[in-house]
Coordinates of C-alpha atoms in Angstrom, one line a residue:
X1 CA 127.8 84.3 106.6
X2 CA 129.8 81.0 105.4
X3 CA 128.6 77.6 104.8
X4 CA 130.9 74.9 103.5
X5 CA 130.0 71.5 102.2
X6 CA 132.6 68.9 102.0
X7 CA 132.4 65.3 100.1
X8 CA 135.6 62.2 99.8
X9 CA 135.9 60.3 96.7
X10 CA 138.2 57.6 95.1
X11 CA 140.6 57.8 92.1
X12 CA 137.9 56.0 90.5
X13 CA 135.2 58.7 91.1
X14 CA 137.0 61.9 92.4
X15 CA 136.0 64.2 95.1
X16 CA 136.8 67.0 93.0
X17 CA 133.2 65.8 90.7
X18 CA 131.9 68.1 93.1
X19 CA 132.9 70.9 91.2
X20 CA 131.0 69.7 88.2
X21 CA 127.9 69.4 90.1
X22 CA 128.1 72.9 91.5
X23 CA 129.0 74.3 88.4
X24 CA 131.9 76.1 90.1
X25 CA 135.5 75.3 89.0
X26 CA 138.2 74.6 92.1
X27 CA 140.7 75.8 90.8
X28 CA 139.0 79.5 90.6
X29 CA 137.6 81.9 93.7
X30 CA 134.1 83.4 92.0
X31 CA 132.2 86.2 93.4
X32 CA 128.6 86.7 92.7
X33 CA 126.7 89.9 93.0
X34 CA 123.3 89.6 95.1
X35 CA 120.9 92.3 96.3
X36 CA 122.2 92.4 99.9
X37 CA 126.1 91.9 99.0
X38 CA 128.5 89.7 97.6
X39 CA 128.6 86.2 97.6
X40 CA 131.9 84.2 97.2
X41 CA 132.2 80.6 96.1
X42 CA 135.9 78.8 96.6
X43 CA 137.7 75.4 97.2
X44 CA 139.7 75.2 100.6
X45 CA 140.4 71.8 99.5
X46 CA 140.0 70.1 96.2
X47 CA 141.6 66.3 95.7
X48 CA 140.9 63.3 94.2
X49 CA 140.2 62.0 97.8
X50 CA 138.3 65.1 99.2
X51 CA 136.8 67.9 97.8
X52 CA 135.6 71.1 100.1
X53 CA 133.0 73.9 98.7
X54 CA 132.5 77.2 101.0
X55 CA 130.0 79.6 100.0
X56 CA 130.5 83.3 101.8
X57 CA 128.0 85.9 101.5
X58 CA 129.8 88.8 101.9
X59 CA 127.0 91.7 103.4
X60 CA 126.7 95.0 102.5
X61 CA 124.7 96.7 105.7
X62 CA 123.7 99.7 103.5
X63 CA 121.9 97.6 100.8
X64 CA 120.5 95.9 104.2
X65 CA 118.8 98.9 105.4
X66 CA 118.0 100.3 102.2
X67 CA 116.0 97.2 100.7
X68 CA 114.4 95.7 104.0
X69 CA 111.6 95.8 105.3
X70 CA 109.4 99.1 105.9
X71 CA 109.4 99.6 109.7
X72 CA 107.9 102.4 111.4
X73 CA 109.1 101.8 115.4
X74 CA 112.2 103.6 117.0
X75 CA 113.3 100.2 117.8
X76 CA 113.3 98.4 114.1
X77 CA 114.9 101.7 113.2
X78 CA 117.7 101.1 115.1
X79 CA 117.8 97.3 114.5
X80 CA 117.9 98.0 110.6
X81 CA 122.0 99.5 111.5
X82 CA 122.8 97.5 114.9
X83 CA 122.1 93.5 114.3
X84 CA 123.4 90.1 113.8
X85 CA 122.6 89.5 110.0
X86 CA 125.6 90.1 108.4
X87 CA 127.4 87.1 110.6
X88 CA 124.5 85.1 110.9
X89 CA 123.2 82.1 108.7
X90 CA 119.4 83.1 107.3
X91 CA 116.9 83.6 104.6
X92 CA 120.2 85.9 103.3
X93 CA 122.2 83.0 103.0
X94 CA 119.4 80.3 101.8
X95 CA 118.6 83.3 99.1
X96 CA 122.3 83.5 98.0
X97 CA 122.6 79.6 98.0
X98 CA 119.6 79.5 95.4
X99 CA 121.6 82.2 93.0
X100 CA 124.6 80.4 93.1
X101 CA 124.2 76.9 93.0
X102 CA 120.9 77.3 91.1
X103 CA 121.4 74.2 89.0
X104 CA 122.6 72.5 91.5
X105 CA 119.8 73.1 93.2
X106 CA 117.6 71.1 90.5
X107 CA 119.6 68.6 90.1
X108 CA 121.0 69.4 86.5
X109 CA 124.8 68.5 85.5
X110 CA 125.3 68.1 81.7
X111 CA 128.9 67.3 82.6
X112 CA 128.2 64.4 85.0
X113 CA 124.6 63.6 85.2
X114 CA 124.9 60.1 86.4
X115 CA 126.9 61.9 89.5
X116 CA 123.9 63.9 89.9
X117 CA 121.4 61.1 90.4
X118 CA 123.9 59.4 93.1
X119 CA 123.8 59.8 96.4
X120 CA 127.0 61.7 97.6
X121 CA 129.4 61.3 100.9
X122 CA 128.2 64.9 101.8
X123 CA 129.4 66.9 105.3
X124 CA 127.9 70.7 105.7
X125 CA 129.2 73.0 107.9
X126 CA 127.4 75.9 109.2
X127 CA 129.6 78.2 112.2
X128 CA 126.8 79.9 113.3
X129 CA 122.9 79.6 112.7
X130 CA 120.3 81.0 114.6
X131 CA 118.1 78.4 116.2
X132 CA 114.7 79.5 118.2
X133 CA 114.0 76.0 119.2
X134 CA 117.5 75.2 119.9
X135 CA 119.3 71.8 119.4
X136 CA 116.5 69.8 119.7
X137 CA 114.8 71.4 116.9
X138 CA 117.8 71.1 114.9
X139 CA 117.3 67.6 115.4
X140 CA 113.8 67.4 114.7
X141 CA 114.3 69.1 111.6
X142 CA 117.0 67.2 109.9
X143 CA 117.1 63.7 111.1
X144 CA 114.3 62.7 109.6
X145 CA 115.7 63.5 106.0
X146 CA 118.8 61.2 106.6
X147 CA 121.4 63.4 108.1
X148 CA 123.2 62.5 111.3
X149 CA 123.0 65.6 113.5
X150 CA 126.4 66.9 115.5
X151 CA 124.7 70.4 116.9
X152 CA 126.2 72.5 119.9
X153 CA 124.9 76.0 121.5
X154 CA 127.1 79.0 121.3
X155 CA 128.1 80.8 124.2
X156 CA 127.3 84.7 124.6
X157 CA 130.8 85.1 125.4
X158 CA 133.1 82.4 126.3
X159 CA 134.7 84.0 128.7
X160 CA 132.0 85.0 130.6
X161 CA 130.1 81.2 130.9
X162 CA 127.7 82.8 133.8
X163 CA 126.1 84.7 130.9
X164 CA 124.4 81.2 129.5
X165 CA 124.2 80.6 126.2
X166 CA 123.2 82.4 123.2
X167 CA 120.7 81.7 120.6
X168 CA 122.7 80.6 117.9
X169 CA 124.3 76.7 117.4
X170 CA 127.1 75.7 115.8
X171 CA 126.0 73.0 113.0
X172 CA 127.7 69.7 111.0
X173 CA 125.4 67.5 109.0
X174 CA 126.4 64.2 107.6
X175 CA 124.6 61.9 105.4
X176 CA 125.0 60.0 101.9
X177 CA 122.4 62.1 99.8
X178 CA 121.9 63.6 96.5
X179 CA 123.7 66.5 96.1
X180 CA 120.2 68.4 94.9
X181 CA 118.8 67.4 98.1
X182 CA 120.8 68.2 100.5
X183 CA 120.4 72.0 98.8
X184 CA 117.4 72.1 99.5
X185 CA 117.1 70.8 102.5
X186 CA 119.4 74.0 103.1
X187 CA 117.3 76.4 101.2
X188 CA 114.3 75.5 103.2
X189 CA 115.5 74.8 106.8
X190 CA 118.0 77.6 107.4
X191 CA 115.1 80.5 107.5
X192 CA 112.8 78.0 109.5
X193 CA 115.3 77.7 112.1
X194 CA 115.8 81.7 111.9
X195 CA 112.1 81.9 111.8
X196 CA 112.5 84.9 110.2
X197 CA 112.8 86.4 106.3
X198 CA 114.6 89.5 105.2
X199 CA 111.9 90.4 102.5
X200 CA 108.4 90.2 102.5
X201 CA 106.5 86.9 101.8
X202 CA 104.2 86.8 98.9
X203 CA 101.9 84.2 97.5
X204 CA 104.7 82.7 95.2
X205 CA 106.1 81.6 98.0
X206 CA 104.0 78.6 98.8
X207 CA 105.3 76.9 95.1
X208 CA 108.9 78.4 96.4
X209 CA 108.0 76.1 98.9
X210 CA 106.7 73.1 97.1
X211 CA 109.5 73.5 94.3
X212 CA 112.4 73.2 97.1
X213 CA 110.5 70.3 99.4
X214 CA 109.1 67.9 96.4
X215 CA 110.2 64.6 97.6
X216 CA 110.5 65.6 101.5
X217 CA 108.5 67.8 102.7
X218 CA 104.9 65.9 102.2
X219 CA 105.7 63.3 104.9
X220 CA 108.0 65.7 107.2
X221 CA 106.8 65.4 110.5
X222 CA 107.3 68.8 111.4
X223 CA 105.7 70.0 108.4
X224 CA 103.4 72.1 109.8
X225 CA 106.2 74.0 111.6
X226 CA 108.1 74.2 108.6
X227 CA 105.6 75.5 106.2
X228 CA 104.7 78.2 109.1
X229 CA 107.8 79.3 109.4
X230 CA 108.9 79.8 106.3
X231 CA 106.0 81.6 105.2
X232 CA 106.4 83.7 108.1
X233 CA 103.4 82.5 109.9
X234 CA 100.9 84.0 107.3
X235 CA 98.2 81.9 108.0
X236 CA 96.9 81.7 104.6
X237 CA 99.3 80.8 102.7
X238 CA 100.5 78.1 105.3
X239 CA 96.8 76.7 104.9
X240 CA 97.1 76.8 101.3
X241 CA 100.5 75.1 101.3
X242 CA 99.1 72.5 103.7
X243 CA 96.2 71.7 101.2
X244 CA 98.5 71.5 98.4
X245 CA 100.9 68.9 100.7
X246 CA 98.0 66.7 101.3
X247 CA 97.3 66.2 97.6
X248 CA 100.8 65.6 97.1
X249 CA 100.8 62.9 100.0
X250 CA 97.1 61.4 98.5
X251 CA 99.0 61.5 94.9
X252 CA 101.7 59.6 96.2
X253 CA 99.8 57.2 98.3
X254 CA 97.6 56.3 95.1
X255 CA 100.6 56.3 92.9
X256 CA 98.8 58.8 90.3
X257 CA 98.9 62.7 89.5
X258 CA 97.9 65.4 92.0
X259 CA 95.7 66.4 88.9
X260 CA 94.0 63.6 88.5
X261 CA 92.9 63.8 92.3
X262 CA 92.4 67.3 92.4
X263 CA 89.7 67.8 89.9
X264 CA 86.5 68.6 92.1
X265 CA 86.2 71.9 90.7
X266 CA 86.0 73.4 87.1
X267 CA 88.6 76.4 87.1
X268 CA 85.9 77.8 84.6
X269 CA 83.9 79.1 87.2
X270 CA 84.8 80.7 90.1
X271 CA 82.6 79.7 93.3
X272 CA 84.6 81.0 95.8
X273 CA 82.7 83.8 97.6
X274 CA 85.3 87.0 98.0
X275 CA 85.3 88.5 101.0
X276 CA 83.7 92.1 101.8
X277 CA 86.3 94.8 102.4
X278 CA 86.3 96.3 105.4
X279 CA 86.5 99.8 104.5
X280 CA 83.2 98.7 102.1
X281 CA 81.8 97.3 105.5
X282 CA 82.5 100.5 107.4
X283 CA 80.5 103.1 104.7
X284 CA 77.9 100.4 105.0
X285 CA 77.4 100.9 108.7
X286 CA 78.0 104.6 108.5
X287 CA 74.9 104.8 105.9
X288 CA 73.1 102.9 108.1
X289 CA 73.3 104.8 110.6
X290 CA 72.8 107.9 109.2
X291 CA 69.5 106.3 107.5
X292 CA 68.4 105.8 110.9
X293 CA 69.2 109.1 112.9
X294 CA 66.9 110.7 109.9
X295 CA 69.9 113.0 108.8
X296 CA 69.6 115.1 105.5
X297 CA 72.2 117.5 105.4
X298 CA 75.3 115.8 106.6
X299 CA 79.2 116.6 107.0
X300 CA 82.3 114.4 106.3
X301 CA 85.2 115.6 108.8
X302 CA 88.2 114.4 107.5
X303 CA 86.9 113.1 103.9
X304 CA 90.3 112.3 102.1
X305 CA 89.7 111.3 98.9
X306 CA 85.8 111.2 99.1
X307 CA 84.7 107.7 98.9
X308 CA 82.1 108.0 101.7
X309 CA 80.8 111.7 100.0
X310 CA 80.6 109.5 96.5
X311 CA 78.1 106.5 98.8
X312 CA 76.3 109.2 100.3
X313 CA 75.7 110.8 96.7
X314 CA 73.6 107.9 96.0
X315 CA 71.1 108.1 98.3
X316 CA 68.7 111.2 97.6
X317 CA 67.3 111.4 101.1
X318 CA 70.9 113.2 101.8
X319 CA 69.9 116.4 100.1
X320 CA 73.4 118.1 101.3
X321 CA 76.3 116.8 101.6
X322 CA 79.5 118.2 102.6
X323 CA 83.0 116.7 102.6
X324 CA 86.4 118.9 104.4
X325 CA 90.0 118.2 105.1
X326 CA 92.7 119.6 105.6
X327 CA 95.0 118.2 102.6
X328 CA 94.1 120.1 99.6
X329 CA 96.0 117.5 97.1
X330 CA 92.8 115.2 99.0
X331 CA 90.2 117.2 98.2
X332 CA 91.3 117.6 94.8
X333 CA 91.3 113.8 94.0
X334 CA 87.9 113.6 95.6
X335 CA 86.7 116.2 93.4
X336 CA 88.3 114.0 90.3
X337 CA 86.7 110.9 91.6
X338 CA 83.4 112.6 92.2
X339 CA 83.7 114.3 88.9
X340 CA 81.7 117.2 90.0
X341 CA 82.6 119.2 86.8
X342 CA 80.3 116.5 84.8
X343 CA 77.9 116.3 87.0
X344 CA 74.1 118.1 86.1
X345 CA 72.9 121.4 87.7
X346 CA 70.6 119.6 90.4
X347 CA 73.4 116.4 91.9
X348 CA 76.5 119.2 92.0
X349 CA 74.1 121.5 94.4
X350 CA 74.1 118.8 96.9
X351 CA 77.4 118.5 97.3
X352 CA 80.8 120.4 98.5
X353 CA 84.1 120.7 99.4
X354 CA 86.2 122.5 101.5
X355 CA 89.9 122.7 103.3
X356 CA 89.4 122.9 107.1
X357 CA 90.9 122.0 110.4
X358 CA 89.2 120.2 112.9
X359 CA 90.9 121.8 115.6
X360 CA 89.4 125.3 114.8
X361 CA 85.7 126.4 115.7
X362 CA 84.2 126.7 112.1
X363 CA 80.5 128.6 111.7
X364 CA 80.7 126.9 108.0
X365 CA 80.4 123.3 110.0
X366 CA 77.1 124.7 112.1
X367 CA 74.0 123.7 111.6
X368 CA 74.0 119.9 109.9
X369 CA 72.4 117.1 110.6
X370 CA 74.7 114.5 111.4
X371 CA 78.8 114.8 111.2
X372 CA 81.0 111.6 110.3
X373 CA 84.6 111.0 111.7
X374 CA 85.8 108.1 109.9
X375 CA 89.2 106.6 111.0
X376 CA 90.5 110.3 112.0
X377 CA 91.1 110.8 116.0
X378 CA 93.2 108.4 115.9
X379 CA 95.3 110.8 113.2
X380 CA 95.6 113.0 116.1
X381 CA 98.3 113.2 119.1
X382 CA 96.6 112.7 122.2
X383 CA 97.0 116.3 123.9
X384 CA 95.3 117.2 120.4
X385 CA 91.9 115.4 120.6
X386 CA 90.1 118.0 122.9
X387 CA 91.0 120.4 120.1
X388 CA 88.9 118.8 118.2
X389 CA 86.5 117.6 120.3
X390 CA 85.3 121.4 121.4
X391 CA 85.3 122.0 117.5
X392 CA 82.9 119.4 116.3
X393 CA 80.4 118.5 119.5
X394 CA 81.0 121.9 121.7
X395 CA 80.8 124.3 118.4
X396 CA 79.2 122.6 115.7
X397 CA 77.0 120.5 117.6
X398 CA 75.5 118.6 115.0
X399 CA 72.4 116.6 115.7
X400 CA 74.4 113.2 115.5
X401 CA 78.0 112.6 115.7
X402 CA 79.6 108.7 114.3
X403 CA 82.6 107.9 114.9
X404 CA 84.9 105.2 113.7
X405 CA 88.2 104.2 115.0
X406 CA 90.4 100.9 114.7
X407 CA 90.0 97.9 117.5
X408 CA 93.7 97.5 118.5
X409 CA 92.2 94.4 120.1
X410 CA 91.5 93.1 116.7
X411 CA 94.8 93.3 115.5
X412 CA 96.3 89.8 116.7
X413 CA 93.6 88.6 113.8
X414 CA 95.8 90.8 111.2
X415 CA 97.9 87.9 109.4
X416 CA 100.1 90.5 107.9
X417 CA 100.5 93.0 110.9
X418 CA 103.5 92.6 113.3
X419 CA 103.1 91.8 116.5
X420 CA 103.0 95.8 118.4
X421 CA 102.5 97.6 115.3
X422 CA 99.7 100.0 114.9
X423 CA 97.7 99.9 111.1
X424 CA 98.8 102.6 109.7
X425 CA 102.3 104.3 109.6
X426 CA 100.8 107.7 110.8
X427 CA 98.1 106.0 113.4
X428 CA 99.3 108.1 116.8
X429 CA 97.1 105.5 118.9
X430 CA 94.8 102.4 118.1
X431 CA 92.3 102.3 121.5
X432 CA 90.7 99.3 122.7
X433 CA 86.9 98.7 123.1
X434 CA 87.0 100.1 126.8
X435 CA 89.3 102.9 126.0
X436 CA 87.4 104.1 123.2
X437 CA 84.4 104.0 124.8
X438 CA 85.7 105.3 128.1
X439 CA 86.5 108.5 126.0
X440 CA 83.0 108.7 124.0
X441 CA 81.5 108.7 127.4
X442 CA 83.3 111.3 128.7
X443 CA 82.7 113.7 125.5
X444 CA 79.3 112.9 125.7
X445 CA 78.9 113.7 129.1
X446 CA 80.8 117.0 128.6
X447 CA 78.7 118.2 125.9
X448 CA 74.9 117.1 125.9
X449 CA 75.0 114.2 123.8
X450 CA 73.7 110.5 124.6
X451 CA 76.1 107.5 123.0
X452 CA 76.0 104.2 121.9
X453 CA 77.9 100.8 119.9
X454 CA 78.0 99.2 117.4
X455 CA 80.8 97.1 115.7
X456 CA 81.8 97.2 112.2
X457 CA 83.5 93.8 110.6
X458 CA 82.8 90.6 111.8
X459 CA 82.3 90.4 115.7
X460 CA 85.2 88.3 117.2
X461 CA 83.8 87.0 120.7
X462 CA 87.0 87.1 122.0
X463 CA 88.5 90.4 120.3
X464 CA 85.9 92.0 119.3
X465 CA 85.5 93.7 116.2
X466 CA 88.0 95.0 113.6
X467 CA 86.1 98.7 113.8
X468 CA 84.6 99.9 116.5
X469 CA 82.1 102.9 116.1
X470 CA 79.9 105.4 118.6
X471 CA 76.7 107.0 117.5
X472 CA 76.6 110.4 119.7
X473 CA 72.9 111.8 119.4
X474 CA 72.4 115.4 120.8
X475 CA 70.7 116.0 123.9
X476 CA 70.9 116.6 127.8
X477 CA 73.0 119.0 129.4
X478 CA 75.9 121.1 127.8
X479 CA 79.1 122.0 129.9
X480 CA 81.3 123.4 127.7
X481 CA 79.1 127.0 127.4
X482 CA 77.4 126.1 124.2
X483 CA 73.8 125.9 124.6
X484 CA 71.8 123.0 122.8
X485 CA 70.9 125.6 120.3
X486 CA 74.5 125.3 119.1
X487 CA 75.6 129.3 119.7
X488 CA 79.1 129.1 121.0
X489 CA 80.1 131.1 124.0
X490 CA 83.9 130.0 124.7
X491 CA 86.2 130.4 121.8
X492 CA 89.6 128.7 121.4
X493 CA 93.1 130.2 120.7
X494 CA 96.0 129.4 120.0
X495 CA 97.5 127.0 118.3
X496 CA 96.2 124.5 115.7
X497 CA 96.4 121.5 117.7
X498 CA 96.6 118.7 115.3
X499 CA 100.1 120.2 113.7
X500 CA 98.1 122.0 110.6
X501 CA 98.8 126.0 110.6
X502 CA 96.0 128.2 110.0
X503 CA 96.1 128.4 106.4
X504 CA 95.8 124.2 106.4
X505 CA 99.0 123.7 105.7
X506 CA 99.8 120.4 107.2
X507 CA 102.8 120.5 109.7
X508 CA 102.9 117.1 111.0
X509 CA 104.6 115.5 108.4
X510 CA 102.6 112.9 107.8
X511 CA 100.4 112.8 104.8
X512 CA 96.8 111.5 104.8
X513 CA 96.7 110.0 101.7
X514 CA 99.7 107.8 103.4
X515 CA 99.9 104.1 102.2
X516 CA 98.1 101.2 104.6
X517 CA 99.8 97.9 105.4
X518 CA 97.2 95.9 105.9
X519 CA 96.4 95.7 102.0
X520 CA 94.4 98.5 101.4
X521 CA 95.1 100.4 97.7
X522 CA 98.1 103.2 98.0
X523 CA 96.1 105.2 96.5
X524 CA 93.3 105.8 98.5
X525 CA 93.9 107.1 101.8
X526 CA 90.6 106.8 103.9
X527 CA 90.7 103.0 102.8
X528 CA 94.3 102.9 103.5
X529 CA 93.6 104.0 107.1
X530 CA 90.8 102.2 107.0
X531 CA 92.8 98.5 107.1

């Protein structure tokens, strides 16, 4: 990635000042270590009459694969060894421009300040920058802050014209501006024309924001693209920077302080009403619902760590209460979280653990009340699901049957969640309200049972909900050769369909007490998958 920026001078006031102000000597070629590479700072030019900077950020595609982003699709895979960021101006570049010109950046020269406060002859040269918007957004971008705008598209290949152009534009920007400002105008607008970031946007990035567009930014009028786009479209945090903007523009209208306008609330006390979990929302519903079916004795497939078998503790209407799974490292941090060594002679009788897999007929699963399948199927490879299916409602047969899967309708609603991503690293599927019901119809159908809805989370009317659950209650016909009385006729061999061996080893290489990128802790796997 290169950049240059160029400025002419007099004998009077030399060019080469520009030196000073960069804190970078011309007479030297610097390198600069950064996490993605080397950047390299040097003078093509350096006279009285004109002075030329270049910055080139050198990248180093293994430290590019190794500290990006986390992806879990085929296709980022591949895109992490096989793209156009090492040649590319981006967040890369506007990162590396920070580092290395970071007093510059503020403005601060001990050795000229007066220089620092003047507006500069200034010319900046970018060869290629990515542009979704094209020229026009160029334009629109960098006019308004004083520059005048030579922009032109580059061709896919030029000597192939019939295949059009490509995204990416060449860029010279001239203007008489602070030397400070013109960084950050840099720093700001390079990864909004990119629209992209090579690392993942946190809160501190709204004062990045502020910090790098005090002066500018407030009266933009593209400020609402810019603050989107730099903060990666988190909606959020572009609302909060929007807010913050506003004040600015009030503060400066009014010629006072933002404080002095922003003082509505007392940052004593906290009236901001926090918003319910979801995985708290969905052992809400599930306890519900269990309430209602009349359930005593009641099993949790799949328990991970045990924080539905700790709710369900509560409540002494559940007078058994049993949690499996296949992981054993699970069930032995649900047995620390429970603490059922501490617990007195009457609560540990109602409850227990054990390693199982769902795709086995188990007589130690027969019997119960009610069964609970919290964010599990969709654990399972499709081919895999009748495994368990015949084990829970055509061997087991419990009374009543919930279970809870992710709306992969819902998912446009994630802020965080890319576009054709899936919640969870290890989700093999996310169905959407008609698929998912579609298959609780047909498993109902197949084995006796009667099913309903009902939505967990806040009901989107155009989505839907974030969690969709069905309530299967026994009765009707069985036609899988288990009677209603739950005695199993058919057996299943074989293989363990889900990938766990018969000891409940698990083969699938993917651990359920996995991580969830929707926010959820890493250390808690049900609410992990739950998010």
């Amino acid at each position: 990635m290169f950049l240059t920026i160029s400025t002419t001078g007099t004998p009077e006031r030399p060019a080469t000042d520009l030196g000073f102000l960069l804190h970078k000597h011309p007479d030297n070629a610097q390198a600069f270590s950064t996490s993605y590479g080397t950047a390299h700072v040097l003078y093509p030019e350096a006279s009285a009459e004109r002075c030329t900077a270049a910055l080139l950020l050198e990248v180093d595609p293994v430290a590019l694969v190794r500290r990006g982003k986390k992806n879990n699709t085929a296709d980022a895979a591949l895109a992490q060894y096989v793209n156009d960021r090492p040649y590319a101006a981006s967040s890369l570049l506007a990162v590396a421009l920070s580092a290395v010109f970071s007093s510059a950046l503020r403005g601060v020269c001990k050795a000229r300040p007066e220089r620092a406060e003047e507006p500069l002859p200034l010319r900046v040269e970018v060869p290629a920058l990515p542009a979704r918007g094209g020229p026009d957004l160029v334009r629109k971008l960098f006019e308004p802050l004083g520059w005048t705008v030579d922009v032109e598209r580059v061709a896919l290949d030029e000597q192939f014209p019939e295949w059009g152009d490509s995204r990416y534009v060449r860029l010279v920007l001239e203007g008489e501006l602070r030397l400070a400002q013109a960084l950050r105008h840099l720093y700001v607008l390079l990864p909004v024309l990119d629209d992209a970031k090579h690392y993942w946007v946190a809160a501190d990035e709204v004062d990045k924001l502020l910090r790098a567009g005090e002066g500018w930014l407030a009266e933009h009028p593209e400020q609402k693209l810019i603050t989107s786009r730099y903060l990666s479209r988190r909606w959020s945090l572009t609302r909060q920077a929007l807010e913050r903007l506003e004040l600015v523009r009030l503060a400066d209208a009014d010629d006072t302080d933002v404080e002095e306008i922003d003082n509505a609330v007392d940052e004593q006390t906290d009236t901001e009403e926090k918003p319910v979990p979801l995985a708290v929302r969905r052992r809400e519903a599930i306890v519900e619902a269990l309430r209602g079916s009349g359930a005593a004795r009641v099993l949790d497939l799949g328990c991970g760590q045990g924080q539905l078998v700790q709710e369900l503790l509560k409540d002494v209407r559940f007078t058994e209460i049993v949690g499996v799974d296949v992981s054993v490292r699970a069930l032995t941090i649900a047995a620390r979280r429970l603490r059922i060594e501490r617990m007195g002679e009457r609560q540990a009788s109602r409850v227990r653990l054990f390693q199982g897999s769902l795709a086995y007929t188990d007589k130690r699963l027969k019997g119960y009340d009610a069964a609970v399948l919290s964010e599990v199927i969709e654990h399972l490879d499709l081919p895999r699901l009748p495994a368990l299916e015949y084990a829970v409602f055509g061997s087991a047969r419990p009374g009543t049957v919930l279970v809870t899967t992710p709306n992969v309708e819902y998912n446009v609603r994630w802020e965080t969640l890319p576009a054709g991503h899936v919640r969870h690293g290890d989700h093999r599927f996310e169905w959407t309200r008609e698929e998912f019901r579609a298959w609780a119809r047909r498993v109902a159908e197949r084995h006796g049972y009667e099913v309903r809805y009902v939505p967990v989370g806040p009901d989107d009317p155009e989505v839907g909900p974030p969690t969709q659950m069905a309530v299967f209650t026994l009765g009707g016909t069985d036609t899988t050769g288990t009677d209603k009385t739950g005695t199993d006729t058919t057996s299943i061999t074989g293989t363990d369909m889900t990938g766990t061996d018969k000891t409940g080893t698990d083969t699938t290489g993917a651990d359920k007490t996995g991580t969830e990128q929707a926010g959820a802790e890493k250390t808690e796997t049900k609410e992990a998958k739950a998010v």
